[in-house]
């Protein structure tokens, strides 16, 4: 097996159209994995775009593809571009040890690259920078480097300088070796010559090399002192310092080139080897126990420790479902039995494959540091941990917020309905924050998700990937109902019609519960007026009824029922009679207990440039938002607020207009809050109209 210090698990981050796909494609070509390079614009790239992946960033046909460079093994992982919901992005970042931030030489730092950069900062992923497309009109390496400083508040360390720009871009100067790499126009990455620095660049190269050395030596006081005494450090010392600063996230080595023209790629790949961390140099993942509490242990990257692996992506391809896993510790082999700590069930490892751009290589085993795909996993979903059955542990608590928005979809024709079922089954397995149910009355399929864009993308995938055309209803907010008053009541169910009848009387109190408690039931009956064997039937009657509230038919949350007394008949009483009595009691009493509509409130995190803060806050207030905090950052302000979901439809468009395209936001469910009367009235009215229409 490869020595772990020779592994690089990297992701390529970029704004859509900065050249992620082409860059990945060129890396695979250079490392000898593919022989003919496909072009994105011919629709032939190995890692080609699916149409809806325009929003998402690259699709490497597999989520991870492996290649070799200079005796090192690269696992290149698909990082999603778009972030409506952070689950996907954080999952990808979680399995990366380092990254390459690709910026367009003419477009510079764009909003989406800001967002991805921010997520990578939060996940503490070391990166090198590649300024791409320097052959394009308007490309300017120095301007992009300045933007990286100003907009991302990051500290780039320039490693290569471009020779010529736009049409005259012919190569790069490596500041460490002071050699010029000049490529010819054949487009072959291998056809370059190493020459001396061009005459007209000698001064600028000397200036930037001096800056590079002075920056690097911040990491080594001894070498710094010698440098000031006139001793120039050797290249190995400078590289060691740059590596330390990169892994500590102090700075980001910056390279330049044109992936499309195959210029400047080799120095960047050498930079990945020289400066990005191996799996053993990254902070290890904390382990949590089955309750989700951190145990204080870590999944240390070591093949000889118990198995810990994270499933980070599930994909369907023509061979069946592939589960991509990152192994943090231990090893797996074909035929092993592993424990899925989320389901508590064991799974057998079928085939293990390493994904290489065009084909897959069957493996007998894989070990800590590897990223591989496993075929034939039955119940593993994104984010599940696979562990050694004898030493179970989980790599992260699985928190999937409940969906807060739903839309009804129906296939446009008969043939579509079977396809719809199959497609949705696959999509639910791939994305745990996406749920589906069927409305019993209307027969419609209800898709539920984390936000408008989330569902938009799902509809798009249905159409383009699975070929299912659907009609889409209006987005619906998942309202709920609750009660506000305590009430004591009694209800008798009596039915007499020849033969044995039905009889059950219950005395009970219903009161509001604590938020988040759902439904609680208790019996305080003494003396056998309601025999103990009928108590579960009473509880069941209330439980079955709570799915439909009395105001607008939304489920009832957070209430408590106490059975205090009642009566039974020796012949006519039965469990069924008491269950029916409880259902009648629910309909009779909830009306009197001050029912109210409650609405989902979202935790909204908005990022805006400084000059638009006032507009953004004013707009959130108009949406009934409660501003929780403002945190000034280097590149703008993060505003955290609680806002009702019903007010957030279409927000991304409004935010972009207010901030001239630079604002970003994410939101997740926080809690339920009572609706203001005017909102509740509308919700109830709409529910009544829907009922009348059925």
PDB file of N, CA, C and O in Angstrom, residues 9-11 13 63-64 77-83 85-98 116 119-120 122-123 125 285 288 309-314 323-328 341-342 371 380-386 394-401 428-434 450 454 668:
ATOM      1  N   UNK A   9      -5.658  14.049  -0.482  1.00  0.00           N
ATOM      2  CA  UNK A   9      -7.100  14.044  -0.762  1.00  0.00           C
ATOM      3  C   UNK A   9      -7.514  15.483  -0.985  1.00  0.00           C
ATOM      4  O   UNK A   9      -7.553  16.275  -0.044  1.00  0.00           O
ATOM      5  N   UNK A  10      -7.781  15.839  -2.236  1.00  0.00           N
ATOM      6  CA  UNK A  10      -8.019  17.259  -2.508  1.00  0.00           C
ATOM      7  C   UNK A  10      -9.346  17.474  -3.223  1.00  0.00           C
ATOM      8  O   UNK A  10      -9.848  16.588  -3.911  1.00  0.00           O
ATOM      9  N   UNK A  11      -9.870  18.667  -3.050  1.00  0.00           N
ATOM     10  CA  UNK A  11     -11.078  19.059  -3.781  1.00  0.00           C
ATOM     11  C   UNK A  11     -10.731  20.279  -4.605  1.00  0.00           C
ATOM     12  O   UNK A  11      -9.772  20.997  -4.303  1.00  0.00           O
ATOM     13  N   UNK A  13     -12.213  23.793  -5.709  1.00  0.00           N
ATOM     14  CA  UNK A  13     -13.312  24.724  -5.430  1.00  0.00           C
ATOM     15  C   UNK A  13     -13.289  25.798  -6.476  1.00  0.00           C
ATOM     16  O   UNK A  13     -12.218  26.296  -6.797  1.00  0.00           O
ATOM     17  N   UNK A  63     -17.703  10.511  -7.671  1.00  0.00           N
ATOM     18  CA  UNK A  63     -17.494  11.616  -6.751  1.00  0.00           C
ATOM     19  C   UNK A  63     -16.033  11.769  -6.428  1.00  0.00           C
ATOM     20  O   UNK A  63     -15.608  12.780  -5.936  1.00  0.00           O
ATOM     21  N   UNK A  64     -15.244  10.704  -6.660  1.00  0.00           N
ATOM     22  CA  UNK A  64     -13.818  10.821  -6.374  1.00  0.00           C
ATOM     23  C   UNK A  64     -13.090  10.089  -7.478  1.00  0.00           C
ATOM     24  O   UNK A  64     -13.510   9.038  -7.919  1.00  0.00           O
ATOM     25  N   UNK A  77     -11.763  15.037  -5.255  1.00  0.00           N
ATOM     26  CA  UNK A  77     -13.155  14.858  -4.848  1.00  0.00           C
ATOM     27  C   UNK A  77     -14.009  15.990  -5.372  1.00  0.00           C
ATOM     28  O   UNK A  77     -13.633  17.156  -5.323  1.00  0.00           O
ATOM     29  N   UNK A  78     -15.172  15.605  -5.855  1.00  0.00           N
ATOM     30  CA  UNK A  78     -16.155  16.567  -6.345  1.00  0.00           C
ATOM     31  C   UNK A  78     -16.645  17.434  -5.181  1.00  0.00           C
ATOM     32  O   UNK A  78     -17.179  16.917  -4.221  1.00  0.00           O
ATOM     33  N   UNK A  79     -16.443  18.730  -5.268  1.00  0.00           N
ATOM     34  CA  UNK A  79     -17.033  19.592  -4.232  1.00  0.00           C
ATOM     35  C   UNK A  79     -18.168  20.341  -4.892  1.00  0.00           C
ATOM     36  O   UNK A  79     -17.967  20.964  -5.922  1.00  0.00           O
ATOM     37  N   UNK A  80     -19.365  20.303  -4.311  1.00  0.00           N
ATOM     38  CA  UNK A  80     -20.481  20.988  -4.952  1.00  0.00           C
ATOM     39  C   UNK A  80     -20.212  22.480  -4.963  1.00  0.00           C
ATOM     40  O   UNK A  80     -19.636  23.013  -4.026  1.00  0.00           O
ATOM     41  N   UNK A  81     -20.646  23.148  -6.034  1.00  0.00           N
ATOM     42  CA  UNK A  81     -20.475  24.594  -6.081  1.00  0.00           C
ATOM     43  C   UNK A  81     -21.553  25.277  -5.284  1.00  0.00           C
ATOM     44  O   UNK A  81     -21.294  26.039  -4.386  1.00  0.00           O
ATOM     45  N   UNK A  82     -22.811  24.954  -5.588  1.00  0.00           N
ATOM     46  CA  UNK A  82     -23.872  25.781  -5.020  1.00  0.00           C
ATOM     47  C   UNK A  82     -24.256  25.370  -3.608  1.00  0.00           C
ATOM     48  O   UNK A  82     -24.285  24.217  -3.292  1.00  0.00           O
ATOM     49  N   UNK A  83     -24.608  26.325  -2.779  1.00  0.00           N
ATOM     50  CA  UNK A  83     -24.900  26.007  -1.389  1.00  0.00           C
ATOM     51  C   UNK A  83     -26.248  26.545  -0.979  1.00  0.00           C
ATOM     52  O   UNK A  83     -26.338  27.609  -0.407  1.00  0.00           O
ATOM     53  N   UNK A  85     -28.010  24.436   0.770  1.00  0.00           N
ATOM     54  CA  UNK A  85     -28.145  23.689   2.004  1.00  0.00           C
ATOM     55  C   UNK A  85     -26.774  23.162   2.250  1.00  0.00           C
ATOM     56  O   UNK A  85     -26.134  22.626   1.380  1.00  0.00           O
ATOM     57  N   UNK A  86     -26.318  23.335   3.459  1.00  0.00           N
ATOM     58  CA  UNK A  86     -24.905  23.159   3.724  1.00  0.00           C
ATOM     59  C   UNK A  86     -24.524  21.707   3.896  1.00  0.00           C
ATOM     60  O   UNK A  86     -23.354  21.390   3.884  1.00  0.00           O
ATOM     61  N   UNK A  87     -25.513  20.812   4.020  1.00  0.00           N
ATOM     62  CA  UNK A  87     -25.169  19.403   4.262  1.00  0.00           C
ATOM     63  C   UNK A  87     -24.164  18.903   3.226  1.00  0.00           C
ATOM     64  O   UNK A  87     -23.117  18.393   3.553  1.00  0.00           O
ATOM     65  N   UNK A  88     -24.495  19.092   1.925  1.00  0.00           N
ATOM     66  CA  UNK A  88     -23.658  18.587   0.844  1.00  0.00           C
ATOM     67  C   UNK A  88     -22.244  19.141   0.920  1.00  0.00           C
ATOM     68  O   UNK A  88     -21.263  18.429   0.805  1.00  0.00           O
ATOM     69  N   UNK A  89     -22.164  20.465   1.095  1.00  0.00           N
ATOM     70  CA  UNK A  89     -20.856  21.110   1.019  1.00  0.00           C
ATOM     71  C   UNK A  89     -19.983  20.686   2.186  1.00  0.00           C
ATOM     72  O   UNK A  89     -18.831  20.306   2.023  1.00  0.00           O
ATOM     73  N   UNK A  90     -20.585  20.709   3.394  1.00  0.00           N
ATOM     74  CA  UNK A  90     -19.792  20.326   4.557  1.00  0.00           C
ATOM     75  C   UNK A  90     -19.343  18.878   4.474  1.00  0.00           C
ATOM     76  O   UNK A  90     -18.246  18.540   4.872  1.00  0.00           O
ATOM     77  N   UNK A  91     -20.220  18.009   3.946  1.00  0.00           N
ATOM     78  CA  UNK A  91     -19.834  16.597   3.806  1.00  0.00           C
ATOM     79  C   UNK A  91     -18.605  16.472   2.927  1.00  0.00           C
ATOM     80  O   UNK A  91     -17.696  15.730   3.212  1.00  0.00           O
ATOM     81  N   UNK A  92     -18.637  17.209   1.789  1.00  0.00           N
ATOM     82  CA  UNK A  92     -17.483  17.099   0.887  1.00  0.00           C
ATOM     83  C   UNK A  92     -16.237  17.655   1.558  1.00  0.00           C
ATOM     84  O   UNK A  92     -15.163  17.083   1.456  1.00  0.00           O
ATOM     85  N   UNK A  93     -16.398  18.790   2.257  1.00  0.00           N
ATOM     86  CA  UNK A  93     -15.221  19.389   2.895  1.00  0.00           C
ATOM     87  C   UNK A  93     -14.675  18.466   3.978  1.00  0.00           C
ATOM     88  O   UNK A  93     -13.488  18.431   4.246  1.00  0.00           O
ATOM     89  N   UNK A  94     -15.598  17.732   4.600  1.00  0.00           N
ATOM     90  CA  UNK A  94     -15.199  16.875   5.710  1.00  0.00           C
ATOM     91  C   UNK A  94     -14.211  15.800   5.263  1.00  0.00           C
ATOM     92  O   UNK A  94     -13.340  15.396   6.013  1.00  0.00           O
ATOM     93  N   UNK A  95     -14.392  15.319   4.018  1.00  0.00           N
ATOM     94  CA  UNK A  95     -13.531  14.221   3.591  1.00  0.00           C
ATOM     95  C   UNK A  95     -12.285  14.722   2.864  1.00  0.00           C
ATOM     96  O   UNK A  95     -11.456  13.938   2.435  1.00  0.00           O
ATOM     97  N   UNK A  96     -12.145  16.034   2.729  1.00  0.00           N
ATOM     98  CA  UNK A  96     -10.959  16.588   2.062  1.00  0.00           C
ATOM     99  C   UNK A  96      -9.873  16.886   3.079  1.00  0.00           C
ATOM    100  O   UNK A  96     -10.155  17.240   4.213  1.00  0.00           O
ATOM    101  N   UNK A  97      -8.628  16.792   2.631  1.00  0.00           N
ATOM    102  CA  UNK A  97      -7.537  17.254   3.486  1.00  0.00           C
ATOM    103  C   UNK A  97      -6.997  18.579   2.977  1.00  0.00           C
ATOM    104  O   UNK A  97      -6.356  19.323   3.697  1.00  0.00           O
ATOM    105  N   UNK A  98      -7.208  18.849   1.694  1.00  0.00           N
ATOM    106  CA  UNK A  98      -6.707  20.097   1.125  1.00  0.00           C
ATOM    107  C   UNK A  98      -7.508  20.436  -0.109  1.00  0.00           C
ATOM    108  O   UNK A  98      -8.354  19.650  -0.551  1.00  0.00           O
ATOM    109  N   UNK A 116     -17.770  29.492  -1.104  1.00  0.00           N
ATOM    110  CA  UNK A 116     -17.024  28.237  -0.931  1.00  0.00           C
ATOM    111  C   UNK A 116     -15.767  28.455  -0.106  1.00  0.00           C
ATOM    112  O   UNK A 116     -15.380  27.611   0.685  1.00  0.00           O
ATOM    113  N   UNK A 119     -16.759  28.558   3.515  1.00  0.00           N
ATOM    114  CA  UNK A 119     -17.012  27.225   4.076  1.00  0.00           C
ATOM    115  C   UNK A 119     -15.707  26.479   4.305  1.00  0.00           C
ATOM    116  O   UNK A 119     -15.548  25.777   5.297  1.00  0.00           O
ATOM    117  N   UNK A 120     -14.773  26.629   3.364  1.00  0.00           N
ATOM    118  CA  UNK A 120     -13.494  25.934   3.520  1.00  0.00           C
ATOM    119  C   UNK A 120     -12.746  26.488   4.732  1.00  0.00           C
ATOM    120  O   UNK A 120     -12.088  25.746   5.462  1.00  0.00           O
ATOM    121  N   UNK A 122     -14.203  27.676   7.436  1.00  0.00           N
ATOM    122  CA  UNK A 122     -14.879  27.150   8.630  1.00  0.00           C
ATOM    123  C   UNK A 122     -14.497  25.694   8.860  1.00  0.00           C
ATOM    124  O   UNK A 122     -14.419  25.232   9.987  1.00  0.00           O
ATOM    125  N   UNK A 123     -14.256  24.955   7.763  1.00  0.00           N
ATOM    126  CA  UNK A 123     -13.880  23.546   7.912  1.00  0.00           C
ATOM    127  C   UNK A 123     -12.370  23.373   8.038  1.00  0.00           C
ATOM    128  O   UNK A 123     -11.872  22.247   8.085  1.00  0.00           O
ATOM    129  N   UNK A 125      -9.750  23.830   5.939  1.00  0.00           N
ATOM    130  CA  UNK A 125      -9.109  23.051   4.876  1.00  0.00           C
ATOM    131  C   UNK A 125      -7.987  23.895   4.252  1.00  0.00           C
ATOM    132  O   UNK A 125      -8.230  25.019   3.825  1.00  0.00           O
ATOM    133  N   UNK A 285     -10.618  13.340  13.004  1.00  0.00           N
ATOM    134  CA  UNK A 285     -12.060  13.498  13.241  1.00  0.00           C
ATOM    135  C   UNK A 285     -12.412  13.081  14.667  1.00  0.00           C
ATOM    136  O   UNK A 285     -12.003  12.016  15.105  1.00  0.00           O
ATOM    137  N   UNK A 288     -17.947  10.218  18.145  1.00  0.00           N
ATOM    138  CA  UNK A 288     -19.057  10.421  19.084  1.00  0.00           C
ATOM    139  C   UNK A 288     -19.663   9.062  19.374  1.00  0.00           C
ATOM    140  O   UNK A 288     -19.534   8.129  18.586  1.00  0.00           O
ATOM    141  N   UNK A 309     -15.137   4.760   8.962  1.00  0.00           N
ATOM    142  CA  UNK A 309     -15.239   5.289   7.597  1.00  0.00           C
ATOM    143  C   UNK A 309     -16.539   6.065   7.475  1.00  0.00           C
ATOM    144  O   UNK A 309     -17.527   5.738   8.124  1.00  0.00           O
ATOM    145  N   UNK A 310     -16.513   7.118   6.650  1.00  0.00           N
ATOM    146  CA  UNK A 310     -17.709   7.941   6.484  1.00  0.00           C
ATOM    147  C   UNK A 310     -18.212   7.811   5.050  1.00  0.00           C
ATOM    148  O   UNK A 310     -17.445   7.968   4.104  1.00  0.00           O
ATOM    149  N   UNK A 311     -19.500   7.520   4.915  1.00  0.00           N
ATOM    150  CA  UNK A 311     -20.106   7.501   3.573  1.00  0.00           C
ATOM    151  C   UNK A 311     -20.467   8.944   3.246  1.00  0.00           C
ATOM    152  O   UNK A 311     -21.241   9.563   3.966  1.00  0.00           O
ATOM    153  N   UNK A 312     -19.864   9.515   2.197  1.00  0.00           N
ATOM    154  CA  UNK A 312     -20.097  10.944   1.964  1.00  0.00           C
ATOM    155  C   UNK A 312     -20.849  11.211   0.678  1.00  0.00           C
ATOM    156  O   UNK A 312     -21.239  12.331   0.403  1.00  0.00           O
ATOM    157  N   UNK A 313     -21.077  10.190  -0.122  1.00  0.00           N
ATOM    158  CA  UNK A 313     -21.853  10.442  -1.333  1.00  0.00           C
ATOM    159  C   UNK A 313     -22.381   9.118  -1.850  1.00  0.00           C
ATOM    160  O   UNK A 313     -21.694   8.106  -1.767  1.00  0.00           O
ATOM    161  N   UNK A 314     -23.605   9.149  -2.350  1.00  0.00           N
ATOM    162  CA  UNK A 314     -24.170   7.925  -2.933  1.00  0.00           C
ATOM    163  C   UNK A 314     -24.554   8.268  -4.343  1.00  0.00           C
ATOM    164  O   UNK A 314     -25.162   9.305  -4.593  1.00  0.00           O
ATOM    165  N   UNK A 323     -21.469   3.588  -3.164  1.00  0.00           N
ATOM    166  CA  UNK A 323     -21.364   4.359  -1.927  1.00  0.00           C
ATOM    167  C   UNK A 323     -19.911   4.796  -1.791  1.00  0.00           C
ATOM    168  O   UNK A 323     -19.013   3.945  -1.695  1.00  0.00           O
ATOM    169  N   UNK A 324     -19.668   6.098  -1.818  1.00  0.00           N
ATOM    170  CA  UNK A 324     -18.294   6.589  -1.686  1.00  0.00           C
ATOM    171  C   UNK A 324     -17.962   6.727  -0.221  1.00  0.00           C
ATOM    172  O   UNK A 324     -18.730   7.325   0.532  1.00  0.00           O
ATOM    173  N   UNK A 325     -16.836   6.179   0.190  1.00  0.00           N
ATOM    174  CA  UNK A 325     -16.466   6.283   1.595  1.00  0.00           C
ATOM    175  C   UNK A 325     -15.042   6.789   1.735  1.00  0.00           C
ATOM    176  O   UNK A 325     -14.173   6.516   0.910  1.00  0.00           O
ATOM    177  N   UNK A 326     -14.841   7.546   2.796  1.00  0.00           N
ATOM    178  CA  UNK A 326     -13.491   7.975   3.165  1.00  0.00           C
ATOM    179  C   UNK A 326     -13.135   7.165   4.400  1.00  0.00           C
ATOM    180  O   UNK A 326     -13.870   7.181   5.395  1.00  0.00           O
ATOM    181  N   UNK A 327     -12.036   6.438   4.326  1.00  0.00           N
ATOM    182  CA  UNK A 327     -11.631   5.621   5.482  1.00  0.00           C
ATOM    183  C   UNK A 327     -10.688   6.460   6.344  1.00  0.00           C
ATOM    184  O   UNK A 327      -9.654   6.925   5.878  1.00  0.00           O
ATOM    185  N   UNK A 328     -11.092   6.672   7.593  1.00  0.00           N
ATOM    186  CA  UNK A 328     -10.258   7.472   8.499  1.00  0.00           C
ATOM    187  C   UNK A 328      -9.276   6.603   9.267  1.00  0.00           C
ATOM    188  O   UNK A 328      -8.157   6.997   9.518  1.00  0.00           O
ATOM    189  N   UNK A 341     -23.337   2.430  12.132  1.00  0.00           N
ATOM    190  CA  UNK A 341     -23.714   2.838  13.496  1.00  0.00           C
ATOM    191  C   UNK A 341     -25.001   3.647  13.518  1.00  0.00           C
ATOM    192  O   UNK A 341     -25.575   3.872  14.572  1.00  0.00           O
ATOM    193  N   UNK A 342     -25.463   4.089  12.347  1.00  0.00           N
ATOM    194  CA  UNK A 342     -26.719   4.863  12.333  1.00  0.00           C
ATOM    195  C   UNK A 342     -27.917   3.917  12.409  1.00  0.00           C
ATOM    196  O   UNK A 342     -28.847   4.121  13.163  1.00  0.00           O
ATOM    197  N   UNK A 371      -9.893   6.849  -0.314  1.00  0.00           N
ATOM    198  CA  UNK A 371     -11.266   7.200  -0.669  1.00  0.00           C
ATOM    199  C   UNK A 371     -11.656   6.241  -1.784  1.00  0.00           C
ATOM    200  O   UNK A 371     -11.024   6.225  -2.841  1.00  0.00           O
ATOM    201  N   UNK A 380     -27.019   2.017   3.505  1.00  0.00           N
ATOM    202  CA  UNK A 380     -26.107   3.099   3.904  1.00  0.00           C
ATOM    203  C   UNK A 380     -26.505   4.371   3.182  1.00  0.00           C
ATOM    204  O   UNK A 380     -26.754   4.359   1.982  1.00  0.00           O
ATOM    205  N   UNK A 381     -26.593   5.463   3.932  1.00  0.00           N
ATOM    206  CA  UNK A 381     -26.920   6.747   3.305  1.00  0.00           C
ATOM    207  C   UNK A 381     -25.821   7.751   3.600  1.00  0.00           C
ATOM    208  O   UNK A 381     -24.939   7.515   4.414  1.00  0.00           O
ATOM    209  N   UNK A 382     -25.908   8.898   2.913  1.00  0.00           N
ATOM    210  CA  UNK A 382     -24.928   9.960   3.100  1.00  0.00           C
ATOM    211  C   UNK A 382     -24.766  10.272   4.580  1.00  0.00           C
ATOM    212  O   UNK A 382     -25.752  10.499   5.273  1.00  0.00           O
ATOM    213  N   UNK A 383     -23.518  10.303   5.035  1.00  0.00           N
ATOM    214  CA  UNK A 383     -23.285  10.713   6.423  1.00  0.00           C
ATOM    215  C   UNK A 383     -23.277   9.568   7.413  1.00  0.00           C
ATOM    216  O   UNK A 383     -22.978   9.773   8.581  1.00  0.00           O
ATOM    217  N   UNK A 384     -23.604   8.344   6.976  1.00  0.00           N
ATOM    218  CA  UNK A 384     -23.546   7.220   7.910  1.00  0.00           C
ATOM    219  C   UNK A 384     -22.088   6.818   8.147  1.00  0.00           C
ATOM    220  O   UNK A 384     -21.249   6.939   7.259  1.00  0.00           O
ATOM    221  N   UNK A 385     -21.821   6.333   9.350  1.00  0.00           N
ATOM    222  CA  UNK A 385     -20.476   5.876   9.684  1.00  0.00           C
ATOM    223  C   UNK A 385     -20.431   4.358   9.615  1.00  0.00           C
ATOM    224  O   UNK A 385     -21.331   3.684  10.114  1.00  0.00           O
ATOM    225  N   UNK A 386     -19.381   3.833   9.002  1.00  0.00           N
ATOM    226  CA  UNK A 386     -19.157   2.382   9.013  1.00  0.00           C
ATOM    227  C   UNK A 386     -18.032   2.130  10.011  1.00  0.00           C
ATOM    228  O   UNK A 386     -16.985   2.779   9.954  1.00  0.00           O
ATOM    229  N   UNK A 394     -19.110   6.549  16.136  1.00  0.00           N
ATOM    230  CA  UNK A 394     -19.674   7.314  15.031  1.00  0.00           C
ATOM    231  C   UNK A 394     -18.778   8.511  14.796  1.00  0.00           C
ATOM    232  O   UNK A 394     -18.201   9.054  15.727  1.00  0.00           O
ATOM    233  N   UNK A 395     -18.662   8.935  13.525  1.00  0.00           N
ATOM    234  CA  UNK A 395     -17.768  10.057  13.231  1.00  0.00           C
ATOM    235  C   UNK A 395     -18.440  11.394  13.388  1.00  0.00           C
ATOM    236  O   UNK A 395     -17.787  12.398  13.545  1.00  0.00           O
ATOM    237  N   UNK A 396     -19.764  11.425  13.285  1.00  0.00           N
ATOM    238  CA  UNK A 396     -20.408  12.705  13.542  1.00  0.00           C
ATOM    239  C   UNK A 396     -21.852  12.401  13.884  1.00  0.00           C
ATOM    240  O   UNK A 396     -22.428  11.458  13.369  1.00  0.00           O
ATOM    241  N   UNK A 397     -22.428  13.194  14.760  1.00  0.00           N
ATOM    242  CA  UNK A 397     -23.835  12.943  15.055  1.00  0.00           C
ATOM    243  C   UNK A 397     -24.637  13.261  13.800  1.00  0.00           C
ATOM    244  O   UNK A 397     -24.360  14.239  13.116  1.00  0.00           O
ATOM    245  N   UNK A 398     -25.585  12.400  13.472  1.00  0.00           N
ATOM    246  CA  UNK A 398     -26.357  12.613  12.259  1.00  0.00           C
ATOM    247  C   UNK A 398     -27.499  13.552  12.571  1.00  0.00           C
ATOM    248  O   UNK A 398     -28.447  13.169  13.246  1.00  0.00           O
ATOM    249  N   UNK A 399     -27.395  14.767  12.151  1.00  0.00           N
ATOM    250  CA  UNK A 399     -28.486  15.694  12.411  1.00  0.00           C
ATOM    251  C   UNK A 399     -29.063  16.111  11.077  1.00  0.00           C
ATOM    252  O   UNK A 399     -28.415  16.802  10.304  1.00  0.00           O
ATOM    253  N   UNK A 400     -30.252  15.623  10.790  1.00  0.00           N
ATOM    254  CA  UNK A 400     -30.917  16.066   9.582  1.00  0.00           C
ATOM    255  C   UNK A 400     -32.149  16.821   9.987  1.00  0.00           C
ATOM    256  O   UNK A 400     -33.076  16.252  10.556  1.00  0.00           O
ATOM    257  N   UNK A 401     -32.160  18.120   9.754  1.00  0.00           N
ATOM    258  CA  UNK A 401     -33.321  18.901  10.159  1.00  0.00           C
ATOM    259  C   UNK A 401     -34.565  18.412   9.424  1.00  0.00           C
ATOM    260  O   UNK A 401     -34.459  17.896   8.309  1.00  0.00           O
ATOM    261  N   UNK A 428     -33.965  10.002  -2.648  1.00  0.00           N
ATOM    262  CA  UNK A 428     -34.046  10.051  -1.182  1.00  0.00           C
ATOM    263  C   UNK A 428     -32.801   9.400  -0.580  1.00  0.00           C
ATOM    264  O   UNK A 428     -32.256   9.860   0.418  1.00  0.00           O
ATOM    265  N   UNK A 429     -32.323   8.322  -1.226  1.00  0.00           N
ATOM    266  CA  UNK A 429     -31.120   7.660  -0.701  1.00  0.00           C
ATOM    267  C   UNK A 429     -29.906   8.570  -0.805  1.00  0.00           C
ATOM    268  O   UNK A 429     -29.023   8.558   0.037  1.00  0.00           O
ATOM    269  N   UNK A 430     -29.874   9.403  -1.846  1.00  0.00           N
ATOM    270  CA  UNK A 430     -28.693  10.254  -2.050  1.00  0.00           C
ATOM    271  C   UNK A 430     -28.689  11.467  -1.133  1.00  0.00           C
ATOM    272  O   UNK A 430     -27.651  12.009  -0.826  1.00  0.00           O
ATOM    273  N   UNK A 431     -29.871  11.929  -0.735  1.00  0.00           N
ATOM    274  CA  UNK A 431     -29.929  13.175   0.037  1.00  0.00           C
ATOM    275  C   UNK A 431     -30.874  13.024   1.221  1.00  0.00           C
ATOM    276  O   UNK A 431     -32.084  13.061   1.074  1.00  0.00           O
ATOM    277  N   UNK A 432     -30.295  12.843   2.426  1.00  0.00           N
ATOM    278  CA  UNK A 432     -31.132  12.562   3.592  1.00  0.00           C
ATOM    279  C   UNK A 432     -32.000  13.745   4.027  1.00  0.00           C
ATOM    280  O   UNK A 432     -32.889  13.580   4.849  1.00  0.00           O
ATOM    281  N   UNK A 433     -31.734  14.945   3.477  1.00  0.00           N
ATOM    282  CA  UNK A 433     -32.568  16.080   3.918  1.00  0.00           C
ATOM    283  C   UNK A 433     -33.781  16.245   2.997  1.00  0.00           C
ATOM    284  O   UNK A 433     -34.533  17.196   3.114  1.00  0.00           O
ATOM    285  N   UNK A 434     -33.945  15.301   2.083  1.00  0.00           N
ATOM    286  CA  UNK A 434     -35.058  15.355   1.128  1.00  0.00           C
ATOM    287  C   UNK A 434     -36.021  14.212   1.470  1.00  0.00           C
ATOM    288  O   UNK A 434     -35.609  13.076   1.607  1.00  0.00           O
ATOM    289  N   UNK A 450     -35.519  21.454   2.284  1.00  0.00           N
ATOM    290  CA  UNK A 450     -34.985  22.452   3.208  1.00  0.00           C
ATOM    291  C   UNK A 450     -35.161  23.879   2.721  1.00  0.00           C
ATOM    292  O   UNK A 450     -34.804  24.813   3.405  1.00  0.00           O
ATOM    293  N   UNK A 454     -33.611  24.091  -2.950  1.00  0.00           N
ATOM    294  CA  UNK A 454     -33.431  22.652  -2.753  1.00  0.00           C
ATOM    295  C   UNK A 454     -34.454  21.890  -3.601  1.00  0.00           C
ATOM    296  O   UNK A 454     -34.112  20.989  -4.369  1.00  0.00           O
ATOM    297  N   UNK A 668     -31.711  27.286   7.986  1.00  0.00           N
ATOM    298  CA  UNK A 668     -32.136  25.966   8.432  1.00  0.00           C
ATOM    299  C   UNK A 668     -33.225  26.142   9.465  1.00  0.00           C
ATOM    300  O   UNK A 668     -33.367  27.205  10.070  1.00  0.00           O
TER     301      UNK A 668
END
